[in-house]
Coordinates of C-alpha atoms and ligand atoms in Angstrom, one line a residue:
X1 CA 15.8 -51.1 48.7
X2 CA 13.6 -53.7 47.1
X3 CA 14.6 -57.3 46.3
X4 CA 15.2 -56.6 42.6
X5 CA 18.1 -54.6 41.4
X6 CA 17.3 -51.3 39.6
X7 CA 18.1 -51.4 35.9
X8 CA 20.1 -48.4 34.8
X9 CA 20.6 -47.0 31.2
X10 CA 23.6 -44.8 31.1
X11 CA 23.6 -42.4 28.1
X12 CA 27.3 -41.3 27.8
X13 CA 28.9 -44.2 29.7
X14 CA 32.4 -43.5 28.3
X15 CA 32.5 -39.9 29.7
X16 CA 33.5 -38.5 33.1
X17 CA 30.1 -38.9 34.7
X18 CA 29.4 -42.2 32.9
X19 CA 32.6 -43.9 34.1
X20 CA 32.1 -42.7 37.6
X21 CA 28.5 -44.0 37.5
X22 CA 29.9 -47.4 36.6
X23 CA 32.3 -47.2 39.6
X24 CA 29.2 -46.6 41.7
X25 CA 27.2 -49.5 40.1
X26 CA 30.2 -51.8 40.6
X27 CA 30.2 -51.0 44.3
X28 CA 26.4 -51.2 44.7
X29 CA 25.8 -54.2 42.5
X30 CA 23.4 -55.6 45.2
X31 CA 20.9 -52.9 44.2
X32 CA 21.9 -51.6 40.8
X33 CA 22.6 -53.3 37.4
X34 CA 23.4 -52.0 33.9
X35 CA 20.7 -52.5 31.2
X36 CA 22.0 -50.1 28.6
X37 CA 25.3 -48.4 27.8
X38 CA 25.8 -45.8 25.2
X39 CA 28.8 -43.9 23.8
X40 CA 29.5 -41.3 21.2
X41 CA 32.8 -42.5 19.5
X42 CA 34.8 -44.3 22.1
X43 CA 34.2 -47.8 20.8
X44 CA 37.1 -49.4 22.7
X45 CA 35.9 -48.2 26.1
X46 CA 32.3 -49.1 25.3
X47 CA 33.3 -52.6 24.5
X48 CA 35.4 -53.0 27.6
X49 CA 32.5 -51.7 29.8
X50 CA 30.0 -54.0 28.1
X51 CA 32.2 -57.0 28.7
X52 CA 32.4 -56.2 32.4
X53 CA 28.9 -55.0 33.1
X54 CA 27.0 -57.3 30.7
X55 CA 24.2 -54.9 29.6
X56 CA 21.3 -56.0 27.5
X57 CA 22.0 -53.4 24.8
X58 CA 24.7 -51.0 23.8
X59 CA 24.5 -48.0 21.4
X60 CA 27.4 -46.4 19.6
X61 CA 26.2 -43.0 18.3
X62 CA 28.8 -42.9 15.5
X63 CA 27.3 -45.1 12.8
X64 CA 30.7 -46.0 11.2
X65 CA 31.8 -47.7 14.5
X66 CA 28.9 -50.1 14.7
X67 CA 30.6 -53.0 13.0
X68 CA 33.6 -52.9 15.3
X69 CA 31.3 -52.9 18.4
X70 CA 29.0 -55.6 16.9
X71 CA 32.0 -57.9 16.1
X72 CA 33.2 -57.6 19.7
X73 CA 29.9 -58.1 21.4
X74 CA 27.7 -60.4 19.2
X75 CA 29.0 -63.6 20.6
X76 CA 28.4 -62.3 24.1
X77 CA 24.7 -62.0 23.4
X78 CA 24.8 -58.2 23.8
X79 CA 22.6 -56.3 21.3
X80 CA 24.4 -53.5 19.4
X81 CA 22.7 -50.5 17.8
X82 CA 24.1 -47.3 16.3
X83 CA 23.0 -43.8 15.5
X84 CA 21.5 -41.0 17.7
X85 CA 18.0 -42.1 17.0
X86 CA 18.7 -45.4 18.8
X87 CA 19.4 -43.5 22.0
X88 CA 15.8 -42.4 22.2
X89 CA 14.6 -46.0 21.6
X90 CA 16.8 -48.0 24.0
X91 CA 15.8 -45.9 27.0
X92 CA 12.2 -47.2 26.6
X93 CA 13.2 -50.8 27.1
X94 CA 11.3 -52.8 29.7
X95 CA 14.3 -53.6 31.9
X96 CA 15.3 -50.0 32.3
X97 CA 14.0 -48.3 35.5
X98 CA 16.2 -45.3 35.5
X99 CA 18.1 -43.4 32.8
X100 CA 21.3 -41.5 33.7
X101 CA 21.6 -38.7 31.1
X102 CA 25.4 -38.2 31.0
X103 CA 25.9 -37.1 27.5
X104 CA 26.9 -33.6 26.6
X105 CA 24.8 -30.8 25.2
X106 CA 21.4 -30.5 23.6
X107 CA 21.8 -34.0 22.1
X108 CA 20.4 -35.2 25.4
X109 CA 17.0 -33.7 24.9
X110 CA 15.3 -36.2 22.7
X111 CA 16.4 -39.3 24.6
X112 CA 15.4 -37.6 27.9
X113 CA 11.9 -36.9 26.6
X114 CA 11.6 -40.5 25.3
X115 CA 12.6 -41.9 28.6
X116 CA 10.1 -39.7 30.5
X117 CA 7.3 -40.6 28.1
X118 CA 8.1 -44.3 28.7
X119 CA 7.8 -43.7 32.4
X120 CA 11.5 -44.1 33.3
X121 CA 12.9 -42.0 36.2
X122 CA 15.7 -39.7 35.3
X123 CA 19.1 -39.1 36.9
X124 CA 19.9 -35.8 35.3
X125 CA 23.5 -34.9 34.6
X126 CA 22.9 -33.4 31.2
X127 CA 22.0 -29.9 32.4
X128 CA 21.8 -28.5 28.8
X129 CA 18.5 -30.4 28.3
X130 CA 16.9 -28.4 31.2
X131 CA 18.3 -25.2 29.8
X132 CA 16.9 -25.7 26.3
X133 CA 13.5 -27.1 27.3
X134 CA 13.1 -27.1 31.0
X135 CA 9.4 -26.2 30.8
X136 CA 8.6 -29.1 28.5
X137 CA 10.8 -31.6 30.4
X138 CA 9.3 -30.8 33.8
X139 CA 5.7 -30.7 32.4
X140 CA 6.2 -34.1 30.8
X141 CA 7.8 -35.5 33.9
X142 CA 4.7 -34.4 35.9
X143 CA 2.4 -35.9 33.3
X144 CA 4.1 -39.3 33.3
X145 CA 4.7 -39.4 37.0
X146 CA 8.5 -39.5 36.5
X147 CA 11.0 -38.2 39.1
X148 CA 14.0 -36.2 38.0
X149 CA 16.9 -36.7 40.4
X150 CA 19.6 -34.1 39.8
X151 CA 23.2 -35.3 39.5
X152 CA 24.9 -31.9 39.2
X153 CA 26.5 -31.5 42.7
X154 CA 24.9 -28.2 43.4
X155 CA 21.4 -29.3 42.5
X156 CA 21.9 -32.6 44.3
X157 CA 22.8 -30.5 47.3
X158 CA 19.6 -28.5 47.1
X159 CA 17.6 -31.7 46.5
X160 CA 19.1 -33.3 49.6
X161 CA 18.4 -30.2 51.6
X162 CA 14.8 -30.3 50.5
X163 CA 14.2 -33.9 51.6
X164 CA 11.3 -33.8 54.1
X165 CA 10.8 -30.1 53.2
X166 CA 8.9 -30.4 49.9
X167 CA 5.9 -28.4 51.2
X168 CA 7.9 -25.6 52.8
X169 CA 8.3 -22.6 50.6
X170 CA 11.8 -21.6 49.5
X171 CA 12.9 -18.0 49.9
X172 CA 16.0 -18.5 47.8
X173 CA 18.7 -20.9 46.9
X174 CA 22.4 -20.1 46.8
X175 CA 24.5 -22.1 44.2
X176 CA 28.1 -22.3 45.1
X177 CA 30.8 -21.9 42.4
X178 CA 34.5 -22.7 42.7
X179 CA 35.3 -19.8 40.5
X180 CA 37.3 -22.1 38.2
X181 CA 40.9 -21.5 37.1
X182 CA 40.5 -17.8 36.5
X183 CA 38.9 -16.7 39.8
X184 CA 39.9 -13.2 40.5
X185 CA 41.0 -12.4 36.9
X186 CA 39.7 -9.1 35.4
X187 CA 38.6 -8.7 31.8
X188 CA 42.1 -7.7 30.7
X189 CA 43.7 -10.7 32.3
X190 CA 41.2 -13.0 30.6
X191 CA 42.4 -11.8 27.2
X192 CA 45.7 -13.6 27.8
X193 CA 44.6 -17.0 29.0
X194 CA 45.4 -20.2 27.1
X195 CA 43.4 -23.3 26.3
X196 CA 45.6 -25.5 28.6
X197 CA 44.9 -23.1 31.5
X198 CA 41.2 -23.2 30.8
X199 CA 41.2 -27.0 30.7
X200 CA 42.9 -27.2 34.1
X201 CA 40.1 -27.0 36.7
X202 CA 41.4 -26.5 40.3
X203 CA 38.8 -28.9 42.0
X204 CA 37.0 -31.1 39.6
X205 CA 38.1 -33.5 36.9
X206 CA 35.4 -33.3 34.2
X207 CA 34.8 -33.6 30.5
X208 CA 36.2 -30.9 28.2
X209 CA 33.0 -29.0 27.6
X210 CA 31.9 -28.5 31.2
X211 CA 35.5 -27.7 32.1
X212 CA 35.6 -24.8 29.7
X213 CA 32.1 -23.8 30.9
X214 CA 33.4 -23.7 34.4
X215 CA 36.3 -21.5 33.4
X216 CA 34.0 -19.0 31.6
X217 CA 31.3 -19.3 34.4
X218 CA 28.8 -20.3 31.8
X219 CA 28.5 -23.5 33.7
X220 CA 27.0 -21.6 36.7
X221 CA 24.8 -19.6 34.3
X222 CA 23.4 -22.9 32.9
X223 CA 23.0 -24.2 36.5
X224 CA 20.9 -21.1 37.4
X225 CA 18.5 -22.0 34.6
X226 CA 18.6 -25.7 35.5
X227 CA 17.7 -24.8 39.1
X228 CA 14.8 -22.7 38.0
X229 CA 13.1 -25.7 36.4
X230 CA 14.1 -28.3 38.9
X231 CA 12.9 -26.4 41.9
X232 CA 10.2 -24.2 40.3
X233 CA 11.9 -20.9 41.2
X234 CA 12.1 -17.4 39.7
X235 CA 15.4 -16.0 38.5
X236 CA 15.6 -13.6 41.5
X237 CA 15.4 -16.6 43.9
X238 CA 18.6 -18.1 42.6
X239 CA 21.9 -16.6 43.8
X240 CA 25.5 -17.5 43.1
X241 CA 28.3 -17.3 45.6
X242 CA 31.9 -18.1 44.8
X243 CA 33.3 -20.7 47.3
X244 CA 36.8 -21.8 46.1
X245 CA 37.1 -24.9 48.3
X246 CA 34.0 -26.6 46.7
X247 CA 33.0 -28.1 50.1
X248 CA 29.6 -26.4 50.6
X249 CA 27.8 -27.7 47.5
X250 CA 24.8 -25.4 47.8
X251 CA 22.4 -23.8 50.2
X252 CA 18.6 -23.4 50.6
X253 CA 17.0 -20.7 52.6
X254 CA 13.4 -21.2 53.6
X255 CA 10.8 -18.6 54.3
X256 CA 11.6 -18.5 58.0
X257 CA 15.1 -17.5 57.2
X258 CA 16.6 -20.8 58.1
X259 CA 19.4 -22.1 55.8
X260 CA 20.3 -25.7 55.0
X261 CA 23.5 -26.6 53.2
X262 CA 25.0 -29.9 52.0
X263 CA 28.7 -30.4 52.5
X264 CA 31.2 -33.0 51.3
X265 CA 34.5 -33.4 49.4
X266 CA 34.3 -32.5 45.7
X267 CA 33.5 -36.0 44.4
X268 CA 30.8 -36.6 41.8
X269 CA 30.3 -40.2 42.9
X270 CA 28.3 -39.0 45.9
X271 CA 25.6 -37.1 43.9
X272 CA 25.6 -39.9 41.3
X273 CA 25.0 -42.6 43.9
X274 CA 22.3 -40.5 45.6
X275 CA 20.5 -40.1 42.3
X276 CA 20.8 -43.8 41.3
X277 CA 19.8 -45.2 44.7
X278 CA 17.3 -42.5 45.7
X279 CA 15.8 -42.2 48.3
X280 CA 18.3 -44.4 50.0
X281 CA 21.7 -43.6 51.4
X282 CA 23.9 -46.6 51.0
X283 CA 27.2 -47.3 52.6
X284 CA 30.3 -46.6 50.5
X285 CA 34.0 -46.1 50.8
X286 CA 34.3 -42.6 49.3
X287 CA 36.8 -40.4 51.1
X288 CA 35.2 -38.5 54.0
X289 CA 35.4 -34.7 54.6
X290 CA 37.2 -33.5 57.7
X291 CA 36.7 -29.9 58.9
X292 CA 40.2 -29.9 60.3
X293 CA 41.6 -30.3 56.8
X294 CA 39.7 -27.2 55.8
X295 CA 40.0 -24.7 58.7
X296 CA 38.8 -21.9 56.5
X297 CA 35.8 -22.1 54.1
X298 CA 35.6 -18.8 52.2
X299 CA 32.9 -17.1 50.1
X300 CA 33.2 -14.3 47.6
X301 CA 30.9 -12.3 45.3
X302 CA 30.9 -13.5 41.7
X303 CA 32.3 -11.0 39.2
X304 CA 29.6 -10.3 36.6
X305 CA 31.7 -7.8 34.7
X306 CA 34.7 -10.1 34.0
X307 CA 32.5 -13.2 33.5
X308 CA 29.8 -11.8 31.3
X309 CA 28.3 -15.2 30.7
X310 CA 26.6 -14.9 34.1
X311 CA 24.6 -11.9 33.1
X312 CA 23.8 -13.4 29.7
X313 CA 22.4 -16.4 31.5
X314 CA 20.3 -14.5 34.0
X315 CA 19.0 -12.2 31.2
X316 CA 18.0 -15.2 29.1
X317 CA 16.2 -16.8 32.0
X318 CA 14.3 -13.6 32.8
X319 CA 13.3 -13.1 29.2
X320 CA 12.4 -16.7 28.8
X321 CA 10.9 -18.1 25.5
X322 CA 13.7 -19.2 23.2
X323 CA 16.5 -17.2 24.9
X324 CA 17.9 -20.0 27.1
X325 CA 17.9 -22.4 24.0
X326 CA 19.8 -19.8 22.0
X327 CA 22.2 -19.2 24.9
X328 CA 22.9 -22.9 25.2
X329 CA 23.3 -23.6 21.5
X330 CA 25.6 -20.6 20.9
X331 CA 27.7 -21.6 23.9
X332 CA 28.1 -25.2 22.6
X333 CA 29.4 -23.9 19.3
X334 CA 31.6 -21.3 21.0
X335 CA 33.2 -23.9 23.3
X336 CA 33.8 -26.3 20.3
X337 CA 35.4 -23.4 18.4
X338 CA 37.6 -22.4 21.3
X339 CA 38.8 -26.0 21.7
X340 CA 39.6 -26.0 17.9
X341 CA 41.6 -22.7 18.5
X342 CA 39.2 -20.8 16.2
X343 CA 38.4 -18.2 18.9
X344 CA 40.1 -16.8 22.1
X345 CA 38.8 -17.5 25.5
X346 CA 37.6 -13.9 26.1
X347 CA 35.4 -14.2 23.0
X348 CA 33.2 -17.0 24.4
X349 CA 30.6 -14.5 25.7
X350 CA 30.9 -12.5 22.5
X351 CA 29.7 -15.4 20.5
X352 CA 26.8 -16.1 22.8
X353 CA 25.8 -12.4 22.9
X354 CA 26.0 -12.2 19.1
X355 CA 23.6 -15.1 18.7
X356 CA 21.2 -13.7 21.3
X357 CA 21.1 -10.4 19.4
X358 CA 20.6 -12.0 16.0
X359 CA 18.1 -14.8 16.6
X360 CA 14.6 -13.3 16.8
X361 CA 12.8 -13.6 20.2
X362 CA 10.1 -16.3 20.2
X363 CA 7.8 -16.5 23.2
X364 CA 6.6 -19.9 22.2
X365 CA 8.4 -22.8 23.8
X366 CA 7.0 -25.6 21.7
X367 CA 9.7 -28.3 20.9
X368 CA 9.7 -27.4 17.2
X369 CA 10.2 -23.7 18.0
X370 CA 13.1 -24.4 20.4
X371 CA 14.8 -26.8 18.0
X372 CA 14.5 -24.2 15.2
X373 CA 16.0 -21.5 17.5
X374 CA 18.8 -23.9 18.5
X375 CA 19.7 -24.6 14.9
X376 CA 19.6 -20.9 13.9
X377 CA 21.8 -20.0 16.9
X378 CA 24.3 -22.7 16.0
X379 CA 24.6 -21.3 12.5
X380 CA 25.1 -17.7 13.7
X381 CA 27.6 -18.8 16.3
X382 CA 29.6 -20.8 13.7
X383 CA 29.8 -17.7 11.4
X384 CA 30.9 -15.3 14.2
X385 CA 34.2 -13.6 13.3
Ligands
NDP401 P1 32.2 -36.1 28.8 O1 32.6 -35.3 27.6 O2 33.3 -36.6 29.7 O3 31.3 -37.4 28.3 C1 30.3 -37.3 27.4 C2 29.7 -38.6 27.1 O4 28.6 -38.4 26.1 C3 30.7 -39.5 26.5 O5 30.3 -40.9 26.8 C4 30.5 -39.3 25.0 O6 30.9 -40.4 24.2 C5 29.0 -39.1 24.9 N1 28.5 -38.2 23.8 C6 29.0 -36.9 23.6 N2 28.3 -36.4 22.5 C7 27.4 -37.3 22.2 C8 26.4 -37.3 21.2 N3 26.2 -36.3 20.3 N4 25.6 -38.5 21.0 C9 25.8 -39.5 21.9 N5 26.7 -39.5 22.8 C10 27.5 -38.5 23.0 O7 31.2 -35.2 29.6 P2 30.9 -35.2 31.2 O8 30.7 -36.6 31.7 O9 31.9 -34.3 31.8 O10 29.5 -34.4 31.2 C11 28.3 -35.0 30.9 C12 27.1 -34.1 31.3 O11 27.1 -34.1 32.7 C13 27.2 -32.7 30.8 O12 25.9 -32.2 30.5 C14 27.8 -32.0 32.0 O13 27.4 -30.6 32.0 C15 27.2 -32.7 33.1 N6 27.9 -32.7 34.4 C16 29.2 -33.2 34.4 C17 29.9 -33.1 35.6 C18 31.3 -33.7 35.6 O14 31.9 -33.8 36.7 N7 31.9 -34.2 34.6 C19 29.4 -32.5 36.8 C20 28.0 -32.1 36.6 C21 27.3 -32.1 35.5 P3 32.4 -40.6 23.6 O15 33.3 -40.1 24.7 O16 32.4 -42.1 23.4 O17 32.5 -39.9 22.3

């Protein structure tokens, strides 16, 4: 890499991806440094991170916590801002070369667009942004000459398989799915599952929203839409296969029938490091995969009838327009309501389907139209009984 270290802004530094990204930066401090850290409400961890990594600026989205963060960091010469609008401003700062979008939900959209328009490369963890406005985000990235490096392990796998192959046509890609804690359950069995079970993912330790999305398979549905935009594919070129060991992270098949897959232990630090240090592969101490520890890697068909979110996501992608934005917004509300014990697990797809039926179809994908559909879907999902 070049002599200068790459300045990173982490949106959502206190979350699962954010904290693992800081572990990567700590280990790769010869080439990476932190320019900006942002959090939603976890002021204590944000302060601790700022004191260790000495960013230029921090943002706490929750306005009422600004004073606490300011008092802790003012004497250290670290600037402190608050509010969600500040997220979209700090990503534009001169010292920032790359923005890691590691916050949850459609809240990531505006800061991602600001970063792109300021010419900053993106390390994209926040898949919801691509689901809501993939067409706009990819068009803006092209216009401003910005690269979007996927962090999601499946998309990072595809991205890594495509290195050196960018001009070779893709026949299809296969996204692997662990199947989550309810793999093999039928619709009846899903009626009895608890919140604690849904929050207990077999292979990955992640934030609450994506953990529930993984249990309901909506995560894979969102990933199908994310893949469409990242790799310029049609819905029928993106397949899903259940692979409970989470070792094969995804597969590309080219037009000659040849397949390439990327393998490794389920550890998000690897795709995070690849995105932050792209195109370099730097030495690290992450645990290594050994085939002899996994004598059997298995693959199964996903169950679209028990996990209805999968079909809802494919249908939304095929129909296009505002459908993916509605799907995402309703799902965000459904997951929040499930975590507050307002609805049962099996009702998650019901909420999404209800919103898809009740928000009018809009072909237009202007930002204003998508934001309006998002808001309407949230309201309908919140009223679902
Ligand atoms: P977490 O819930 O662990 O962390 C989310 C981060 O975003 C926290 O720093 C949180 O702040 C902050 N945040 C949440 N809401 C807002 C908001 N409205 N405004 C500003 N900041 C906010 O999530 P994850 O790290 O698990 O996931 C982040 C993204 O990465 C998601 O889009 C997810 O789908 C994607 N992803 C995650 C993977 C994983 O392994 N975790 C794997 C692949 C993709 P605070 O905690 O301070 O309130």
